[in-house]
Structure formats: structure tokens, C-alpha cells
PDB file of C-alpha atoms in Angstrom:
ATOM      1  CA  MET A   1      27.127  15.748  -4.766  1.00  0.00           C
ATOM      2  CA  THR A   2      24.650  13.229  -6.167  1.00  0.00           C
ATOM      3  CA  LEU A   3      23.603   9.763  -5.157  1.00  0.00           C
ATOM      4  CA  ALA A   4      26.031   8.464  -7.767  1.00  0.00           C
ATOM      5  CA  SER A   5      29.014   9.648  -5.681  1.00  0.00           C
ATOM      6  CA  THR A   6      30.563   7.526  -2.952  1.00  0.00           C
ATOM      7  CA  PRO A   7      31.022   9.600   0.227  1.00  0.00           C
ATOM      8  CA  SER A   8      32.591   7.982   3.267  1.00  0.00           C
ATOM      9  CA  THR A   9      29.364   8.636   5.155  1.00  0.00           C
ATOM     10  CA  ARG A  10      25.984   7.958   3.537  1.00  0.00           C
ATOM     11  CA  VAL A  11      22.542   8.126   5.115  1.00  0.00           C
ATOM     12  CA  GLN A  12      19.382   6.846   3.463  1.00  0.00           C
ATOM     13  CA  LEU A  13      16.086   7.750   5.156  1.00  0.00           C
ATOM     14  CA  CYS A  14      13.691   7.010   2.287  1.00  0.00           C
ATOM     15  CA  GLY A  15      12.956   3.334   1.944  1.00  0.00           C
ATOM     16  CA  PRO A  16      15.037   1.042   4.168  1.00  0.00           C
ATOM     17  CA  THR A  17      17.204   3.034   6.584  1.00  0.00           C
ATOM     18  CA  ILE A  18      20.869   2.736   5.614  1.00  0.00           C
ATOM     19  CA  ILE A  19      23.827   4.206   7.478  1.00  0.00           C
ATOM     20  CA  GLU A  20      27.272   3.782   5.929  1.00  0.00           C
ATOM     21  CA  TRP A  21      29.831   5.203   8.336  1.00  0.00           C
ATOM     22  CA  ASP A  22      33.437   5.152   7.106  1.00  0.00           C
ATOM     23  CA  GLY A  23      32.685   2.029   5.090  1.00  0.00           C
ATOM     24  CA  GLU A  24      30.815   0.290   7.930  1.00  0.00           C
ATOM     25  CA  ARG A  25      27.060  -0.392   8.001  1.00  0.00           C
ATOM     26  CA  LEU A  26      25.536   0.783  11.277  1.00  0.00           C
ATOM     27  CA  GLU A  27      21.764   0.724  10.809  1.00  0.00           C
ATOM     28  CA  GLY A  28      21.452  -2.751  12.332  1.00  0.00           C
ATOM     29  CA  ARG A  29      23.079  -1.500  15.525  1.00  0.00           C
ATOM     30  CA  LEU A  30      20.742   1.416  16.150  1.00  0.00           C
ATOM     31  CA  PRO A  31      19.031   1.228  19.572  1.00  0.00           C
ATOM     32  CA  GLY A  32      15.641   0.028  18.345  1.00  0.00           C
ATOM     33  CA  ARG A  33      12.812   1.902  16.657  1.00  0.00           C
ATOM     34  CA  GLN A  34      13.214   4.993  18.865  1.00  0.00           C
ATOM     35  CA  GLY A  35      16.931   5.034  18.157  1.00  0.00           C
ATOM     36  CA  ARG A  36      16.200   5.069  14.421  1.00  0.00           C
ATOM     37  CA  LEU A  37      13.794   7.988  14.853  1.00  0.00           C
ATOM     38  CA  LEU A  38      16.251   9.907  17.022  1.00  0.00           C
ATOM     39  CA  PHE A  39      19.025   9.467  14.484  1.00  0.00           C
ATOM     40  CA  ALA A  40      16.760  10.481  11.582  1.00  0.00           C
ATOM     41  CA  TYR A  41      15.526  13.569  13.427  1.00  0.00           C
ATOM     42  CA  LEU A  42      19.067  14.662  14.240  1.00  0.00           C
ATOM     43  CA  VAL A  43      20.113  14.135  10.614  1.00  0.00           C
ATOM     44  CA  LEU A  44      17.230  16.229   9.265  1.00  0.00           C
ATOM     45  CA  ASN A  45      17.870  18.986  11.804  1.00  0.00           C
ATOM     46  CA  ARG A  46      21.652  18.847  11.800  1.00  0.00           C
ATOM     47  CA  HIS A  47      22.033  22.490  10.790  1.00  0.00           C
ATOM     48  CA  ARG A  48      20.456  23.735  14.013  1.00  0.00           C
ATOM     49  CA  LEU A  49      20.486  22.908  17.718  1.00  0.00           C
ATOM     50  CA  ALA A  50      17.690  20.559  18.805  1.00  0.00           C
ATOM     51  CA  THR A  51      16.575  20.964  22.414  1.00  0.00           C
ATOM     52  CA  ARG A  52      15.688  17.980  24.566  1.00  0.00           C
ATOM     53  CA  ASP A  53      12.061  19.093  24.456  1.00  0.00           C
ATOM     54  CA  ASP A  54      12.289  18.963  20.642  1.00  0.00           C
ATOM     55  CA  LEU A  55      13.620  15.424  20.842  1.00  0.00           C
ATOM     56  CA  VAL A  56      10.945  14.272  23.281  1.00  0.00           C
ATOM     57  CA  GLU A  57       8.203  15.703  21.061  1.00  0.00           C
ATOM     58  CA  ALA A  58       9.759  14.040  18.011  1.00  0.00           C
ATOM     59  CA  LEU A  59       9.962  10.601  19.654  1.00  0.00           C
ATOM     60  CA  TRP A  60       7.006  10.698  22.065  1.00  0.00           C
ATOM     61  CA  PRO A  61       4.510  13.277  20.744  1.00  0.00           C
ATOM     62  CA  GLY A  62       2.342  14.794  23.451  1.00  0.00           C
ATOM     63  CA  ARG A  63       4.295  13.273  26.340  1.00  0.00           C
ATOM     64  CA  HIS A  64       5.749  15.449  29.102  1.00  0.00           C
ATOM     65  CA  PRO A  65       9.585  15.624  28.915  1.00  0.00           C
ATOM     66  CA  SER A  66      10.169  14.892  32.602  1.00  0.00           C
ATOM     67  CA  ALA A  67       8.241  11.625  32.355  1.00  0.00           C
ATOM     68  CA  ILE A  68      10.647  10.115  29.842  1.00  0.00           C
ATOM     69  CA  GLU A  69      13.940  11.914  30.489  1.00  0.00           C
ATOM     70  CA  THR A  70      15.614   8.672  31.500  1.00  0.00           C
ATOM     71  CA  GLY A  71      14.600   6.953  28.273  1.00  0.00           C
ATOM     72  CA  LEU A  72      15.877   9.865  26.186  1.00  0.00           C
ATOM     73  CA  ASN A  73      19.194   9.949  28.036  1.00  0.00           C
ATOM     74  CA  ALA A  74      19.664   6.228  27.416  1.00  0.00           C
ATOM     75  CA  LEU A  75      18.974   6.606  23.681  1.00  0.00           C
ATOM     76  CA  ILE A  76      21.374   9.530  23.348  1.00  0.00           C
ATOM     77  CA  SER A  77      24.076   7.636  25.226  1.00  0.00           C
ATOM     78  CA  LYS A  78      23.727   4.566  23.023  1.00  0.00           C
ATOM     79  CA  LEU A  79      23.751   6.685  19.859  1.00  0.00           C
ATOM     80  CA  ARG A  80      26.883   8.571  21.004  1.00  0.00           C
ATOM     81  CA  LYS A  81      28.632   5.248  21.608  1.00  0.00           C
ATOM     82  CA  LEU A  82      27.592   3.911  18.184  1.00  0.00           C
ATOM     83  CA  LEU A  83      28.613   6.983  16.168  1.00  0.00           C
ATOM     84  CA  GLY A  84      31.798   7.783  18.052  1.00  0.00           C
ATOM     85  CA  PRO A  85      33.095  10.766  20.026  1.00  0.00           C
ATOM     86  CA  GLY A  86      32.214  14.280  18.914  1.00  0.00           C
ATOM     87  CA  VAL A  87      29.507  13.298  16.409  1.00  0.00           C
ATOM     88  CA  ILE A  88      26.617  14.296  18.674  1.00  0.00           C
ATOM     89  CA  ASP A  89      27.580  17.694  20.051  1.00  0.00           C
ATOM     90  CA  GLY A  90      26.024  19.385  23.092  1.00  0.00           C
ATOM     91  CA  ARG A  91      24.166  18.453  26.265  1.00  0.00           C
ATOM     92  CA  SER A  92      21.008  20.476  26.871  1.00  0.00           C
ATOM     93  CA  SER A  93      20.730  21.018  23.119  1.00  0.00           C
ATOM     94  CA  LEU A  94      22.151  18.616  20.566  1.00  0.00           C
ATOM     95  CA  ARG A  95      23.479  18.808  17.041  1.00  0.00           C
ATOM     96  CA  LEU A  96      24.645  15.965  14.813  1.00  0.00           C
ATOM     97  CA  LYS A  97      27.962  16.690  13.106  1.00  0.00           C
ATOM     98  CA  LEU A  98      28.465  14.853   9.810  1.00  0.00           C
ATOM     99  CA  LYS A  99      31.520  15.003   7.596  1.00  0.00           C
ATOM    100  CA  VAL A 100      31.601  17.637   4.869  1.00  0.00           C
ATOM    101  CA  ASP A 101      31.260  15.007   2.146  1.00  0.00           C
ATOM    102  CA  ALA A 102      28.424  13.130   3.875  1.00  0.00           C
ATOM    103  CA  GLY A 103      25.569  12.128   1.582  1.00  0.00           C
ATOM    104  CA  VAL A 104      22.006  12.326   2.896  1.00  0.00           C
ATOM    105  CA  ASP A 105      19.366  11.160   0.426  1.00  0.00           C
ATOM    106  CA  VAL A 106      16.659  13.718   1.257  1.00  0.00           C
ATOM    107  CA  GLU A 107      19.171  16.562   0.952  1.00  0.00           C
ATOM    108  CA  ALA A 108      20.406  15.158  -2.353  1.00  0.00           C
ATOM    109  CA  ALA A 109      16.814  15.112  -3.628  1.00  0.00           C
ATOM    110  CA  ARG A 110      16.297  18.774  -2.724  1.00  0.00           C
ATOM    111  CA  ARG A 111      19.490  19.830  -4.488  1.00  0.00           C
ATOM    112  CA  ALA A 112      18.770  17.658  -7.518  1.00  0.00           C
ATOM    113  CA  VAL A 113      15.241  18.903  -8.150  1.00  0.00           C
ATOM    114  CA  HIS A 114      16.429  22.512  -7.912  1.00  0.00           C
ATOM    115  CA  GLN A 115      19.220  21.778 -10.394  1.00  0.00           C
ATOM    116  CA  ALA A 116      16.800  20.007 -12.754  1.00  0.00           C
ATOM    117  CA  GLU A 117      14.354  22.924 -12.680  1.00  0.00           C
ATOM    118  CA  SER A 118      17.173  25.401 -13.303  1.00  0.00           C
ATOM    119  CA  GLN A 119      18.339  23.459 -16.361  1.00  0.00           C
ATOM    120  CA  VAL A 120      14.772  23.198 -17.681  1.00  0.00           C
ATOM    121  CA  ALA A 121      14.405  26.978 -17.337  1.00  0.00           C
ATOM    122  CA  LEU A 122      17.570  27.351 -19.444  1.00  0.00           C
ATOM    123  CA  GLY A 123      16.363  24.870 -22.044  1.00  0.00           C
ATOM    124  CA  GLU A 124      19.243  22.509 -21.219  1.00  0.00           C
ATOM    125  CA  TRP A 125      17.143  19.371 -21.559  1.00  0.00           C
ATOM    126  CA  LYS A 126      19.913  16.791 -21.329  1.00  0.00           C
ATOM    127  CA  ARG A 127      21.438  18.497 -18.284  1.00  0.00           C
ATOM    128  CA  ALA A 128      18.043  18.364 -16.565  1.00  0.00           C
ATOM    129  CA  TRP A 129      17.652  14.638 -17.203  1.00  0.00           C
ATOM    130  CA  GLY A 130      20.053  13.221 -14.618  1.00  0.00           C
ATOM    131  CA  PRO A 131      19.141  15.480 -11.678  1.00  0.00           C
ATOM    132  CA  SER A 132      15.429  14.868 -12.237  1.00  0.00           C
ATOM    133  CA  LEU A 133      16.022  11.122 -11.971  1.00  0.00           C
ATOM    134  CA  VAL A 134      18.121  11.538  -8.814  1.00  0.00           C
ATOM    135  CA  ALA A 135      15.265  13.428  -7.155  1.00  0.00           C
ATOM    136  CA  LEU A 136      12.720  10.845  -8.314  1.00  0.00           C
ATOM    137  CA  PHE A 137      14.872   7.960  -7.090  1.00  0.00           C
ATOM    138  CA  VAL A 138      14.663   9.329  -3.565  1.00  0.00           C
ATOM    139  CA  ALA A 139      11.208  10.926  -3.463  1.00  0.00           C
ATOM    140  CA  GLU A 140       9.323   7.922  -4.834  1.00  0.00           C
ATOM    141  CA  ARG A 141      10.265   5.878  -1.748  1.00  0.00           C
ATOM    142  CA  GLU A 142       8.506   6.350   1.579  1.00  0.00           C
ATOM    143  CA  PHE A 143      10.265   8.389   4.230  1.00  0.00           C
ATOM    144  CA  LEU A 144      10.877   6.283   7.367  1.00  0.00           C
ATOM    145  CA  PRO A 145       8.420   3.493   6.460  1.00  0.00           C
ATOM    146  CA  GLY A 146       6.176   2.392   9.309  1.00  0.00           C
ATOM    147  CA  ALA A 147       6.935   5.405  11.529  1.00  0.00           C
ATOM    148  CA  GLU A 148       4.356   8.048  12.445  1.00  0.00           C
ATOM    149  CA  ALA A 149       4.850  11.509  13.939  1.00  0.00           C
ATOM    150  CA  PRO A 150       3.947  15.083  12.924  1.00  0.00           C
ATOM    151  CA  TRP A 151       7.504  15.875  11.782  1.00  0.00           C
ATOM    152  CA  ILE A 152       7.549  12.691   9.709  1.00  0.00           C
ATOM    153  CA  ASP A 153       4.265  13.656   8.031  1.00  0.00           C
ATOM    154  CA  GLU A 154       5.698  17.091   7.260  1.00  0.00           C
ATOM    155  CA  GLU A 155       8.788  15.581   5.641  1.00  0.00           C
ATOM    156  CA  ARG A 156       6.623  13.219   3.601  1.00  0.00           C
ATOM    157  CA  HIS A 157       4.596  16.172   2.313  1.00  0.00           C
ATOM    158  CA  LEU A 158       7.813  17.954   1.317  1.00  0.00           C
ATOM    159  CA  LEU A 159       9.064  14.854  -0.493  1.00  0.00           C
ATOM    160  CA  ALA A 160       5.719  14.444  -2.261  1.00  0.00           C
ATOM    161  CA  ASP A 161       6.144  17.975  -3.612  1.00  0.00           C
ATOM    162  CA  ILE A 162       9.721  17.186  -4.674  1.00  0.00           C
ATOM    163  CA  ARG A 163       8.414  14.118  -6.487  1.00  0.00           C
ATOM    164  CA  LEU A 164       5.893  16.167  -8.480  1.00  0.00           C
ATOM    165  CA  ARG A 165       8.484  18.810  -9.319  1.00  0.00           C
ATOM    166  CA  ALA A 166      10.934  16.122 -10.402  1.00  0.00           C
ATOM    167  CA  LEU A 167       8.278  14.489 -12.590  1.00  0.00           C
ATOM    168  CA  GLU A 168       7.556  17.842 -14.223  1.00  0.00           C
ATOM    169  CA  ALA A 169      11.260  18.460 -14.838  1.00  0.00           C
ATOM    170  CA  HIS A 170      11.737  14.933 -16.180  1.00  0.00           C
ATOM    171  CA  ALA A 171       8.749  15.280 -18.491  1.00  0.00           C
ATOM    172  CA  ALA A 172      10.031  18.631 -19.785  1.00  0.00           C
ATOM    173  CA  ALA A 173      13.503  17.143 -20.346  1.00  0.00           C
ATOM    174  CA  ALA A 174      12.092  14.194 -22.274  1.00  0.00           C
ATOM    175  CA  LEU A 175       9.828  16.443 -24.344  1.00  0.00           C
ATOM    176  CA  GLY A 176      12.625  18.896 -25.059  1.00  0.00           C
ATOM    177  CA  THR A 177      15.019  16.121 -26.072  1.00  0.00           C
ATOM    178  CA  GLY A 178      12.385  14.594 -28.352  1.00  0.00           C
ATOM    179  CA  GLY A 179      13.004  11.648 -30.650  1.00  0.00           C
ATOM    180  CA  THR A 180      13.247   8.377 -28.761  1.00  0.00           C
ATOM    181  CA  GLU A 181      12.487  10.170 -25.484  1.00  0.00           C
ATOM    182  CA  LEU A 182       8.945  11.159 -26.520  1.00  0.00           C
ATOM    183  CA  PRO A 183       7.414   7.918 -25.141  1.00  0.00           C
ATOM    184  CA  GLY A 184       8.993   8.808 -21.796  1.00  0.00           C
ATOM    185  CA  ALA A 185       7.388  12.255 -21.937  1.00  0.00           C
ATOM    186  CA  ILE A 186       4.022  10.616 -22.616  1.00  0.00           C
ATOM    187  CA  ARG A 187       4.409   8.179 -19.716  1.00  0.00           C
ATOM    188  CA  THR A 188       5.450  10.910 -17.316  1.00  0.00           C
ATOM    189  CA  GLY A 189       2.687  13.205 -18.529  1.00  0.00           C
ATOM    190  CA  ARG A 190       0.094  10.497 -17.888  1.00  0.00           C
ATOM    191  CA  GLN A 191       1.587   9.893 -14.449  1.00  0.00           C
ATOM    192  CA  LEU A 192       1.277  13.579 -13.568  1.00  0.00           C
ATOM    193  CA  VAL A 193      -2.322  13.673 -14.788  1.00  0.00           C
ATOM    194  CA  ARG A 194      -3.139  10.665 -12.618  1.00  0.00           C
ATOM    195  CA  LEU A 195      -1.355  11.974  -9.516  1.00  0.00           C
ATOM    196  CA  VAL A 196      -2.547  15.595  -9.667  1.00  0.00           C
ATOM    197  CA  PRO A 197      -5.525  15.793 -12.039  1.00  0.00           C
ATOM    198  CA  LEU A 198      -6.078  19.505 -11.377  1.00  0.00           C
ATOM    199  CA  ARG A 199      -2.463  20.447 -12.109  1.00  0.00           C
ATOM    200  CA  GLU A 200      -2.213  21.424 -15.758  1.00  0.00           C
ATOM    201  CA  SER A 201       1.508  20.839 -16.358  1.00  0.00           C
ATOM    202  CA  GLY A 202       0.997  17.117 -16.979  1.00  0.00           C
ATOM    203  CA  TYR A 203      -1.712  17.777 -19.548  1.00  0.00           C
ATOM    204  CA  GLN A 204       0.486  20.287 -21.357  1.00  0.00           C
ATOM    205  CA  VAL A 205       3.386  17.853 -21.693  1.00  0.00           C
ATOM    206  CA  LEU A 206       1.089  14.984 -22.634  1.00  0.00           C
ATOM    207  CA  MET A 207      -0.661  17.009 -25.341  1.00  0.00           C
ATOM    208  CA  GLN A 208       2.620  18.179 -26.878  1.00  0.00           C
ATOM    209  CA  ALA A 209       4.276  14.756 -26.743  1.00  0.00           C
ATOM    210  CA  LEU A 210       1.269  13.025 -28.326  1.00  0.00           C
ATOM    211  CA  ALA A 211       1.154  15.646 -31.059  1.00  0.00           C
ATOM    212  CA  ARG A 212       4.854  15.193 -31.870  1.00  0.00           C
ATOM    213  CA  GLU A 213       4.219  11.469 -32.253  1.00  0.00           C
ATOM    214  CA  GLY A 214       1.446  12.294 -34.699  1.00  0.00           C
ATOM    215  CA  ASN A 215      -1.458  11.533 -32.366  1.00  0.00           C
ATOM    216  CA  ILE A 216      -3.240  14.866 -32.753  1.00  0.00           C
ATOM    217  CA  ALA A 217      -6.707  13.479 -32.091  1.00  0.00           C
ATOM    218  CA  GLU A 218      -5.603  11.900 -28.820  1.00  0.00           C
ATOM    219  CA  ALA A 219      -3.871  15.118 -27.798  1.00  0.00           C
ATOM    220  CA  LEU A 220      -7.105  17.033 -28.437  1.00  0.00           C
ATOM    221  CA  SER A 221      -9.046  14.522 -26.354  1.00  0.00           C
ATOM    222  CA  VAL A 222      -6.641  15.184 -23.449  1.00  0.00           C
ATOM    223  CA  TYR A 223      -7.482  18.876 -23.666  1.00  0.00           C
ATOM    224  CA  ALA A 224     -11.205  18.140 -23.829  1.00  0.00           C
ATOM    225  CA  ALA A 225     -11.013  15.960 -20.703  1.00  0.00           C
ATOM    226  CA  LEU A 226      -9.128  18.689 -18.834  1.00  0.00           C
ATOM    227  CA  ARG A 227     -11.626  21.360 -19.856  1.00  0.00           C
ATOM    228  CA  VAL A 228     -14.559  19.280 -18.586  1.00  0.00           C
ATOM    229  CA  LEU A 229     -12.750  18.447 -15.335  1.00  0.00           C
ATOM    230  CA  LEU A 230     -11.896  22.079 -14.562  1.00  0.00           C
ATOM    231  CA  ARG A 231     -15.408  23.221 -15.411  1.00  0.00           C
ATOM    232  CA  ASP A 232     -17.085  20.584 -13.235  1.00  0.00           C
ATOM    233  CA  GLU A 233     -14.674  20.761 -10.288  1.00  0.00           C
ATOM    234  CA  LEU A 234     -13.731  24.438 -10.159  1.00  0.00           C
ATOM    235  CA  GLY A 235     -15.943  26.279 -12.623  1.00  0.00           C
ATOM    236  CA  VAL A 236     -12.922  27.608 -14.548  1.00  0.00           C
ATOM    237  CA  SER A 237     -11.339  27.184 -17.963  1.00  0.00           C
ATOM    238  CA  PRO A 238      -7.819  25.923 -18.781  1.00  0.00           C
ATOM    239  CA  SER A 239      -5.011  28.419 -18.228  1.00  0.00           C
ATOM    240  CA  PRO A 240      -3.706  30.605 -21.073  1.00  0.00           C
ATOM    241  CA  LYS A 241      -0.607  28.397 -21.314  1.00  0.00           C
ATOM    242  CA  THR A 242      -2.701  25.259 -21.800  1.00  0.00           C
ATOM    243  CA  GLN A 243      -4.951  27.124 -24.238  1.00  0.00           C
ATOM    244  CA  ALA A 244      -1.858  28.101 -26.245  1.00  0.00           C
ATOM    245  CA  VAL A 245      -0.853  24.428 -26.527  1.00  0.00           C
ATOM    246  CA  TYR A 246      -4.383  23.633 -27.685  1.00  0.00           C
ATOM    247  CA  ASP A 247      -4.262  26.392 -30.303  1.00  0.00           C
ATOM    248  CA  GLU A 248      -1.003  24.970 -31.626  1.00  0.00           C
ATOM    249  CA  LEU A 249      -2.669  21.567 -31.976  1.00  0.00           C
ATOM    250  CA  LEU A 250      -5.499  23.069 -34.002  1.00  0.00           C
ATOM    251  CA  HIS A 251      -2.971  24.529 -36.445  1.00  0.00           C
ATOM    252  CA  ALA A 252      -0.809  21.414 -36.606  1.00  0.00           C
TER     253      ALA A 252
END
């Protein structure tokens, strides 16, 4: 399933929270900020049982469970009423039960980036294109904007990694497709260099894409900048893979 499909239940946690439940929008009826966090936590952890202590720590980090048991019970009760019978299963431990065809944006991003990387590994550039964009569409938006908690920070770190992987897959797809997609490879390569200057994949794509557009001198300058950066920051030289791209430029 991709974000392009239309499941009867759709949950968006990156960017504005959106809950489409059997064609009805429910996010505006969530029980406040804590209700939004409780729902998001249950969605992310829906493949395991979440204890009440887990839920307290997710909503009120560092607070003792007994001190806020009443508040938690009220939130769970309101969420059960909103979502309908049987959706939140359990008492001492809870699990959210979504329909089989439910679409959750962060899960779609994980599947899409894996699919994009698999197609890149096979050299199927056009098949990698769409999934890489699906992953980027999700990962470039902030997870639960305005909310702060350790589990939220962890999810943001995971999505940041998905974003970089999706950018790498998208750049490889654009480079492999060539032709009118080369400018896209250059843009994505520059974006990778800016975001992770010590990660060589962006430089490799950028060098190759510039060379294919006939800008050999600029491609060589990209290599020179990388070599200086790695020497000054880490005391190392570019990897053999990057060196191989450089050698190809010298013989172009």
C-alpha cells in the first residue's frame, strides 16, 4: 500500500495530524493535546501490548503512574468512545486494532524506502522513483509538530534516517534514468551534501551527474572540496568508491 491508495482508515502523524476513520475526519475530536499523543503512541506501538506504565511515561515523562492514573483513565475512556467498540483492546495493557487496509504514513514511509532501495540495488531506476518520493513526502514533514517526549525524539531520528535514505535512492534513480532527470540528480546530490557533508553518497551522485551534463571541471571541484573536508575533519581520504568516480572523471 502507498499513500496514493485510499484505505477506509488513514492516519497521518507527520505534519498536521489527520485521522480518516471510515470516511469521517476525527482528529478535531481528539481529547486535547494528551489525547493526540496517546492516539499517536498507540498507533506506533499497535503491534505490541502497551502497559499503563508505558502510556504514563509516553504522556507524562518522569511522573509516577499512581499520581496521574485518573487522568490516563479519562483519556483512554474518551478515546474508546471516539474510535468505537473493540478498537482499543485490553485493560491493564492496551493495543490499538486498526483495519487490515489501514494506512499509516510513517509505516508507508518505511515500506517505501525499503522498496526504493531494493529497486536501486537491481538497477530498476524507474521502479525506484515512485517509492523514493513516497518516503520523502512523509519524512520531510515533522513528526507530531510541537510535541516533545523521548519516544517522539526517537521517531524523529528514525524518520530523519529514512529521509536521507530516500534522498539517496531518489538521486540514484534520477542519475540512472539520465536525460531530463539529470538536473534532479544534481539538485538531490547538492541537498545530500548540504544535509550530511561527511556522507560521501551525495558527492558521488553530484560528481557523476555534473559530468554527464558536461560539467567536468565542476565535478572535479566537488571532489576537491570533499577531499579537503575529510582531511581537515577526520584526517582521512575519500573512500575507494568515491576515488573510482574521480578516476572516471579524469579519463572522461
